[in-house]
Amino acid sequence: MITVHHLNNSRSQRVLWLLEELGIPYELKKYQRDAKTMLAPPELTKVHPLGKSPVVTDNGITVAESGAIIEYLLDTYGAGRLVPKAGTEEARRFRYWLHFAEGSAMPPLLLKLIFDRLETGPMPFFAKPIARGIARKVKGLMIEPNLKRQLDFMESELGRSEWFAGDEFSAADIQMSFPLEAASVRGGLDEKRPKLWAFLKNIHQRPAYLRALEKGGKYELLR
Ligand SMILES: N[C@@H](CCC(=O)N[C@@H](CS)C(=O)NCC(=O)O)C(=O)O
């Protein structure tokens, strides 16, 4: 039996969604973020040394890292579903987006979260102007231009086909959901990018997505 080690308000929501799309039974073990630090609880390090979520355990195997988990589940249980046929243009695009989501899309979104907090968070009064100055500079020079360039690129890619890998919905769309959801709360994604906006609207109506939400519990991405 597959066990998904699921942290509230996190990327592991994608794994639940994939399993719901595939109709594979799984057990859910829930972990709660610390309310103050938002970090995962230490119990997760007993499952995997890095103590992050998602992690999946299955028949004595432990798999971490969302992209690797998605590939593991598709290879082991997918029977060819939600992945384009090997050797096709769609398969190449599928692989690209599977990596892009965590390798390129998430880093500037994480930096945005950190530097927004540095800009507005509590600190001794004498440190405030310095911290704010640094945060504004890093955001203006590096984070915001990167976020904009990536959003423009993803918007234009969805102009080529309905879904990220091609005309069929695939697990690459599941993997891409998290950075796009995060971008909609803190990365400047809104209805002015109509393809990406419609993508979010479409995935949020999928019955499997809604079932995964019901099982995973509260899902509010950090601002
Ligand atoms: N690239 C990893 C990132 C894993 C990750 O950072 N997960 C976050 C949840 S969204 C986490 O566990 N955060 C809690 C912590 O760092 O303590 C993946 O895609 O699995």
mmCIF file of C-alpha atoms and ligand atoms in Angstrom:
data_model
loop_
_atom_site.group_PDB
_atom_site.id
_atom_site.type_symbol
_atom_site.label_atom_id
_atom_site.label_comp_id
_atom_site.label_asym_id
_atom_site.label_seq_id
_atom_site.Cartn_x
_atom_site.Cartn_y
_atom_site.Cartn_z
ATOM 1 C CA MET A 1 0.000 0.000 0.000
ATOM 2 C CA ILE A 2 1.303 3.448 -0.928
ATOM 3 C CA THR A 3 1.603 5.902 1.971
ATOM 4 C CA VAL A 4 1.730 9.600 1.178
ATOM 5 C CA HIS A 5 3.384 11.646 3.908
ATOM 6 C CA HIS A 6 1.406 14.803 3.454
ATOM 7 C CA LEU A 7 2.198 18.207 4.924
ATOM 8 C CA ASN A 8 -0.678 20.688 5.134
ATOM 9 C CA ASN A 9 -0.627 23.553 2.620
ATOM 10 C CA SER A 10 2.130 22.046 0.564
ATOM 11 C CA ARG A 11 3.396 20.527 -2.646
ATOM 12 C CA SER A 12 2.299 17.088 -1.550
ATOM 13 C CA GLN A 13 -1.228 18.068 -2.568
ATOM 14 C CA ARG A 14 -0.029 17.287 -6.113
ATOM 15 C CA VAL A 15 0.755 13.685 -5.196
ATOM 16 C CA LEU A 16 -2.734 13.158 -3.791
ATOM 17 C CA TRP A 17 -4.164 14.649 -6.959
ATOM 18 C CA LEU A 18 -2.091 12.330 -9.185
ATOM 19 C CA LEU A 19 -3.195 9.277 -7.200
ATOM 20 C CA GLU A 20 -6.820 10.405 -7.454
ATOM 21 C CA GLU A 21 -6.464 10.876 -11.228
ATOM 22 C CA LEU A 22 -5.021 7.361 -11.512
ATOM 23 C CA GLY A 23 -7.584 5.873 -9.129
ATOM 24 C CA ILE A 24 -4.893 4.164 -7.061
ATOM 25 C CA PRO A 25 -5.662 3.468 -3.381
ATOM 26 C CA TYR A 26 -3.308 5.040 -0.861
ATOM 27 C CA GLU A 27 -2.963 5.748 2.785
ATOM 28 C CA LEU A 28 -2.527 9.298 3.982
ATOM 29 C CA LYS A 29 -0.298 10.265 6.869
ATOM 30 C CA LYS A 30 -0.805 13.910 7.752
ATOM 31 C CA TYR A 31 1.779 16.281 9.210
ATOM 32 C CA GLN A 32 1.148 19.868 10.345
ATOM 33 C CA ARG A 33 3.462 22.797 9.758
ATOM 34 C CA ASP A 34 4.650 24.666 12.834
ATOM 35 C CA ALA A 35 2.248 27.626 13.112
ATOM 36 C CA LYS A 36 5.055 30.110 13.727
ATOM 37 C CA THR A 37 7.937 28.943 11.548
ATOM 38 C CA MET A 38 5.797 27.137 8.937
ATOM 39 C CA LEU A 39 8.416 24.373 8.927
ATOM 40 C CA ALA A 40 7.563 20.686 8.787
ATOM 41 C CA PRO A 41 7.475 18.780 12.104
ATOM 42 C CA PRO A 42 10.597 16.766 13.052
ATOM 43 C CA GLU A 43 8.694 13.423 12.639
ATOM 44 C CA LEU A 44 9.114 13.805 8.900
ATOM 45 C CA THR A 45 12.883 13.300 9.226
ATOM 46 C CA LYS A 46 12.090 9.750 10.380
ATOM 47 C CA VAL A 47 10.622 9.109 6.936
ATOM 48 C CA HIS A 48 13.369 10.862 4.941
ATOM 49 C CA PRO A 49 16.516 12.615 6.236
ATOM 50 C CA LEU A 50 15.573 15.969 4.679
ATOM 51 C CA GLY A 51 12.255 16.069 6.529
ATOM 52 C CA LYS A 52 10.329 17.623 3.624
ATOM 53 C CA SER A 53 7.065 16.739 2.021
ATOM 54 C CA PRO A 54 6.032 15.076 -0.205
ATOM 55 C CA VAL A 55 7.515 11.695 0.584
ATOM 56 C CA VAL A 56 5.967 8.429 -0.444
ATOM 57 C CA THR A 57 6.652 5.022 1.063
ATOM 58 C CA ASP A 58 5.626 1.897 -0.765
ATOM 59 C CA ASN A 59 6.610 -1.728 -0.096
ATOM 60 C CA GLY A 60 9.764 -0.727 1.800
ATOM 61 C CA ILE A 61 10.750 1.884 -0.813
ATOM 62 C CA THR A 62 10.978 5.573 0.117
ATOM 63 C CA VAL A 63 10.706 8.159 -2.640
ATOM 64 C CA ALA A 64 11.156 11.895 -2.076
ATOM 65 C CA GLU A 65 11.104 14.903 -4.437
ATOM 66 C CA SER A 66 7.810 15.603 -6.221
ATOM 67 C CA GLY A 67 9.097 15.000 -9.756
ATOM 68 C CA ALA A 68 10.731 11.700 -8.767
ATOM 69 C CA ILE A 69 7.561 10.639 -6.921
ATOM 70 C CA ILE A 70 5.426 11.409 -9.961
ATOM 71 C CA GLU A 71 7.758 9.375 -12.188
ATOM 72 C CA TYR A 72 7.832 6.510 -9.675
ATOM 73 C CA LEU A 73 4.040 6.359 -9.429
ATOM 74 C CA LEU A 74 3.578 6.564 -13.195
ATOM 75 C CA ASP A 75 6.239 3.904 -13.865
ATOM 76 C CA THR A 76 4.920 1.561 -11.178
ATOM 77 C CA TYR A 77 1.165 2.041 -11.366
ATOM 78 C CA GLY A 78 0.388 4.301 -14.300
ATOM 79 C CA ALA A 79 0.112 1.668 -17.059
ATOM 80 C CA GLY A 80 0.871 4.390 -19.592
ATOM 81 C CA ARG A 81 -1.689 6.849 -18.284
ATOM 82 C CA LEU A 82 -0.986 10.598 -17.882
ATOM 83 C CA VAL A 83 2.352 10.370 -19.687
ATOM 84 C CA PRO A 84 2.944 10.879 -23.427
ATOM 85 C CA LYS A 85 4.290 8.038 -25.530
ATOM 86 C CA ALA A 86 8.093 7.695 -25.280
ATOM 87 C CA GLY A 87 10.086 9.260 -28.085
ATOM 88 C CA THR A 88 7.449 11.822 -29.039
ATOM 89 C CA GLU A 89 7.665 15.619 -28.951
ATOM 90 C CA GLU A 90 5.046 15.488 -26.181
ATOM 91 C CA ALA A 91 7.272 13.182 -24.094
ATOM 92 C CA ARG A 92 10.153 15.659 -24.436
ATOM 93 C CA ARG A 93 7.934 18.547 -23.371
ATOM 94 C CA PHE A 94 6.519 16.435 -20.533
ATOM 95 C CA ARG A 95 10.029 15.875 -19.143
ATOM 96 C CA TYR A 96 10.906 19.544 -19.523
ATOM 97 C CA TRP A 97 7.923 20.746 -17.477
ATOM 98 C CA LEU A 98 8.346 18.024 -14.877
ATOM 99 C CA HIS A 99 11.815 19.463 -14.163
ATOM 100 C CA PHE A 100 11.003 23.104 -14.823
ATOM 101 C CA ALA A 101 8.369 23.245 -12.071
ATOM 102 C CA GLU A 102 10.822 22.653 -9.223
ATOM 103 C CA GLY A 103 14.118 23.519 -10.931
ATOM 104 C CA SER A 104 13.193 26.908 -12.436
ATOM 105 C CA ALA A 105 9.692 28.028 -11.501
ATOM 106 C CA MET A 106 9.864 27.548 -7.735
ATOM 107 C CA PRO A 107 13.202 29.239 -6.819
ATOM 108 C CA PRO A 108 12.126 32.855 -7.593
ATOM 109 C CA LEU A 109 8.742 32.180 -5.914
ATOM 110 C CA LEU A 110 10.515 30.999 -2.773
ATOM 111 C CA LEU A 111 12.848 34.009 -2.866
ATOM 112 C CA LYS A 112 9.805 36.270 -3.220
ATOM 113 C CA LEU A 113 8.294 34.728 -0.092
ATOM 114 C CA ILE A 114 11.508 35.211 1.886
ATOM 115 C CA PHE A 115 12.245 38.770 0.746
ATOM 116 C CA ASP A 116 8.612 39.894 1.177
ATOM 117 C CA ARG A 117 8.876 38.723 4.777
ATOM 118 C CA LEU A 118 12.210 40.428 5.218
ATOM 119 C CA GLU A 119 10.638 43.633 3.956
ATOM 120 C CA THR A 120 7.575 43.560 6.191
ATOM 121 C CA GLY A 121 8.422 41.227 9.068
ATOM 122 C CA PRO A 122 9.142 42.290 12.652
ATOM 123 C CA MET A 123 12.727 43.268 13.566
ATOM 124 C CA PRO A 124 14.567 45.831 15.718
ATOM 125 C CA PHE A 125 13.742 49.395 14.512
ATOM 126 C CA PHE A 126 17.367 50.226 13.658
ATOM 127 C CA ALA A 127 17.647 47.217 11.307
ATOM 128 C CA LYS A 128 14.394 47.951 9.447
ATOM 129 C CA PRO A 129 15.597 50.506 6.865
ATOM 130 C CA ILE A 130 18.596 48.363 5.976
ATOM 131 C CA ALA A 131 16.587 45.132 5.672
ATOM 132 C CA ARG A 132 13.875 46.869 3.632
ATOM 133 C CA GLY A 133 16.433 48.460 1.341
ATOM 134 C CA ILE A 134 18.117 45.113 0.672
ATOM 135 C CA ALA A 135 14.798 43.327 0.146
ATOM 136 C CA ARG A 136 13.536 45.950 -2.328
ATOM 137 C CA LYS A 137 16.788 45.892 -4.258
ATOM 138 C CA VAL A 138 16.942 42.097 -4.586
ATOM 139 C CA LYS A 139 13.258 41.930 -5.542
ATOM 140 C CA GLY A 140 13.535 44.718 -8.107
ATOM 141 C CA LEU A 141 16.776 43.585 -9.691
ATOM 142 C CA MET A 142 16.396 39.859 -9.650
ATOM 143 C CA ILE A 143 13.219 38.276 -8.337
ATOM 144 C CA GLU A 144 10.473 40.279 -10.042
ATOM 145 C CA PRO A 145 12.063 40.374 -13.528
ATOM 146 C CA ASN A 146 12.592 36.599 -13.360
ATOM 147 C CA LEU A 147 9.032 35.969 -12.248
ATOM 148 C CA LYS A 148 7.692 38.113 -15.072
ATOM 149 C CA ARG A 149 9.891 36.463 -17.703
ATOM 150 C CA GLN A 150 8.854 32.999 -16.552
ATOM 151 C CA LEU A 151 5.152 33.863 -16.492
ATOM 152 C CA ASP A 152 5.391 35.339 -20.011
ATOM 153 C CA PHE A 153 7.157 32.194 -21.199
ATOM 154 C CA MET A 154 4.612 29.820 -19.637
ATOM 155 C CA GLU A 155 1.757 31.909 -21.028
ATOM 156 C CA SER A 156 3.208 31.668 -24.525
ATOM 157 C CA GLU A 157 3.809 27.905 -24.167
ATOM 158 C CA LEU A 158 0.152 27.392 -23.308
ATOM 159 C CA GLY A 159 -0.599 29.241 -26.530
ATOM 160 C CA ARG A 160 0.923 26.260 -28.385
ATOM 161 C CA SER A 161 -1.319 23.600 -26.849
ATOM 162 C CA GLU A 162 -4.039 23.308 -24.257
ATOM 163 C CA TRP A 163 -1.828 21.530 -21.727
ATOM 164 C CA PHE A 164 1.870 21.819 -20.951
ATOM 165 C CA ALA A 165 3.026 18.674 -22.764
ATOM 166 C CA GLY A 166 0.537 18.889 -25.639
ATOM 167 C CA ASP A 167 -3.159 18.499 -26.290
ATOM 168 C CA GLU A 168 -3.651 15.797 -23.663
ATOM 169 C CA PHE A 169 -3.744 16.423 -19.926
ATOM 170 C CA SER A 170 -0.689 14.790 -18.305
ATOM 171 C CA ALA A 171 1.128 14.509 -14.986
ATOM 172 C CA ALA A 172 3.305 17.455 -16.117
ATOM 173 C CA ASP A 173 0.202 19.623 -15.612
ATOM 174 C CA ILE A 174 -0.133 18.267 -12.097
ATOM 175 C CA GLN A 175 3.515 19.101 -11.409
ATOM 176 C CA MET A 176 3.091 22.601 -12.880
ATOM 177 C CA SER A 177 0.007 23.314 -10.765
ATOM 178 C CA PHE A 178 1.955 24.172 -7.616
ATOM 179 C CA PRO A 179 4.211 26.931 -9.023
ATOM 180 C CA LEU A 180 1.227 28.422 -10.840
ATOM 181 C CA GLU A 181 -0.923 28.362 -7.721
ATOM 182 C CA ALA A 182 1.957 29.910 -5.770
ATOM 183 C CA ALA A 183 2.389 32.533 -8.523
ATOM 184 C CA SER A 184 -1.297 33.397 -8.239
ATOM 185 C CA VAL A 185 -0.914 34.237 -4.546
ATOM 186 C CA ARG A 186 2.522 35.880 -4.542
ATOM 187 C CA GLY A 187 4.077 35.949 -8.012
ATOM 188 C CA GLY A 188 1.846 38.356 -9.935
ATOM 189 C CA LEU A 189 -0.178 35.795 -11.890
ATOM 190 C CA ASP A 190 -3.696 37.051 -12.563
ATOM 191 C CA GLU A 191 -6.326 37.135 -15.309
ATOM 192 C CA LYS A 192 -4.059 39.345 -17.439
ATOM 193 C CA ARG A 193 -2.345 36.107 -18.459
ATOM 194 C CA PRO A 194 -5.480 34.415 -19.790
ATOM 195 C CA LYS A 195 -3.956 31.037 -20.767
ATOM 196 C CA LEU A 196 -2.405 30.443 -17.372
ATOM 197 C CA TRP A 197 -5.506 31.762 -15.656
ATOM 198 C CA ALA A 198 -7.721 29.393 -17.647
ATOM 199 C CA PHE A 199 -5.327 26.533 -16.864
ATOM 200 C CA LEU A 200 -5.796 27.136 -13.129
ATOM 201 C CA LYS A 201 -9.542 27.433 -13.537
ATOM 202 C CA ASN A 202 -9.668 24.166 -15.496
ATOM 203 C CA ILE A 203 -7.577 22.116 -13.116
ATOM 204 C CA HIS A 204 -9.528 23.404 -10.112
ATOM 205 C CA GLN A 205 -12.686 21.913 -11.611
ATOM 206 C CA ARG A 206 -11.309 18.417 -12.170
ATOM 207 C CA PRO A 207 -13.120 15.876 -9.986
ATOM 208 C CA ALA A 208 -9.824 14.209 -9.005
ATOM 209 C CA TYR A 209 -8.362 17.573 -7.944
ATOM 210 C CA LEU A 210 -11.425 18.223 -5.780
ATOM 211 C CA ARG A 211 -11.269 14.736 -4.247
ATOM 212 C CA ALA A 212 -7.589 15.267 -3.410
ATOM 213 C CA LEU A 213 -8.430 18.587 -1.753
ATOM 214 C CA GLU A 214 -11.095 16.925 0.347
ATOM 215 C CA LYS A 215 -8.644 14.254 1.487
ATOM 216 C CA GLY A 216 -5.617 16.519 2.009
ATOM 217 C CA GLY A 217 -7.447 19.116 4.056
ATOM 218 C CA LYS A 218 -6.873 22.842 4.163
ATOM 219 C CA TYR A 219 -4.752 24.058 1.233
ATOM 220 C CA GLU A 220 -3.778 27.701 1.462
ATOM 221 C CA LEU A 221 -0.504 28.654 -0.120
ATOM 222 C CA LEU A 222 1.896 30.904 1.761
ATOM 223 C CA ARG A 223 1.924 34.593 0.822
HETATM 224 N N1 LIG B 1 11.750 20.169 -4.434
HETATM 225 C C1 LIG B 1 11.109 19.484 -3.340
HETATM 226 C C2 LIG B 1 10.702 20.519 -2.319
HETATM 227 C C3 LIG B 1 10.165 19.919 -1.033
HETATM 228 C C4 LIG B 1 9.740 21.022 -0.068
HETATM 229 O O1 LIG B 1 10.437 22.026 0.110
HETATM 230 N N2 LIG B 1 8.581 20.827 0.551
HETATM 231 C C5 LIG B 1 8.063 21.815 1.475
HETATM 232 C C6 LIG B 1 6.540 21.790 1.404
HETATM 233 S S1 LIG B 1 5.875 22.721 0.085
HETATM 234 C C7 LIG B 1 8.386 21.455 2.896
HETATM 235 O O2 LIG B 1 8.441 20.302 3.252
HETATM 236 N N3 LIG B 1 8.555 22.493 3.730
HETATM 237 C C8 LIG B 1 8.696 22.369 5.121
HETATM 238 C C9 LIG B 1 10.105 22.542 5.613
HETATM 239 O O3 LIG B 1 10.990 22.911 4.813
HETATM 240 O O4 LIG B 1 10.338 22.314 6.803
HETATM 241 C C10 LIG B 1 9.918 18.690 -3.886
HETATM 242 O O5 LIG B 1 9.409 19.074 -4.945
HETATM 243 O O6 LIG B 1 9.517 17.695 -3.300
#
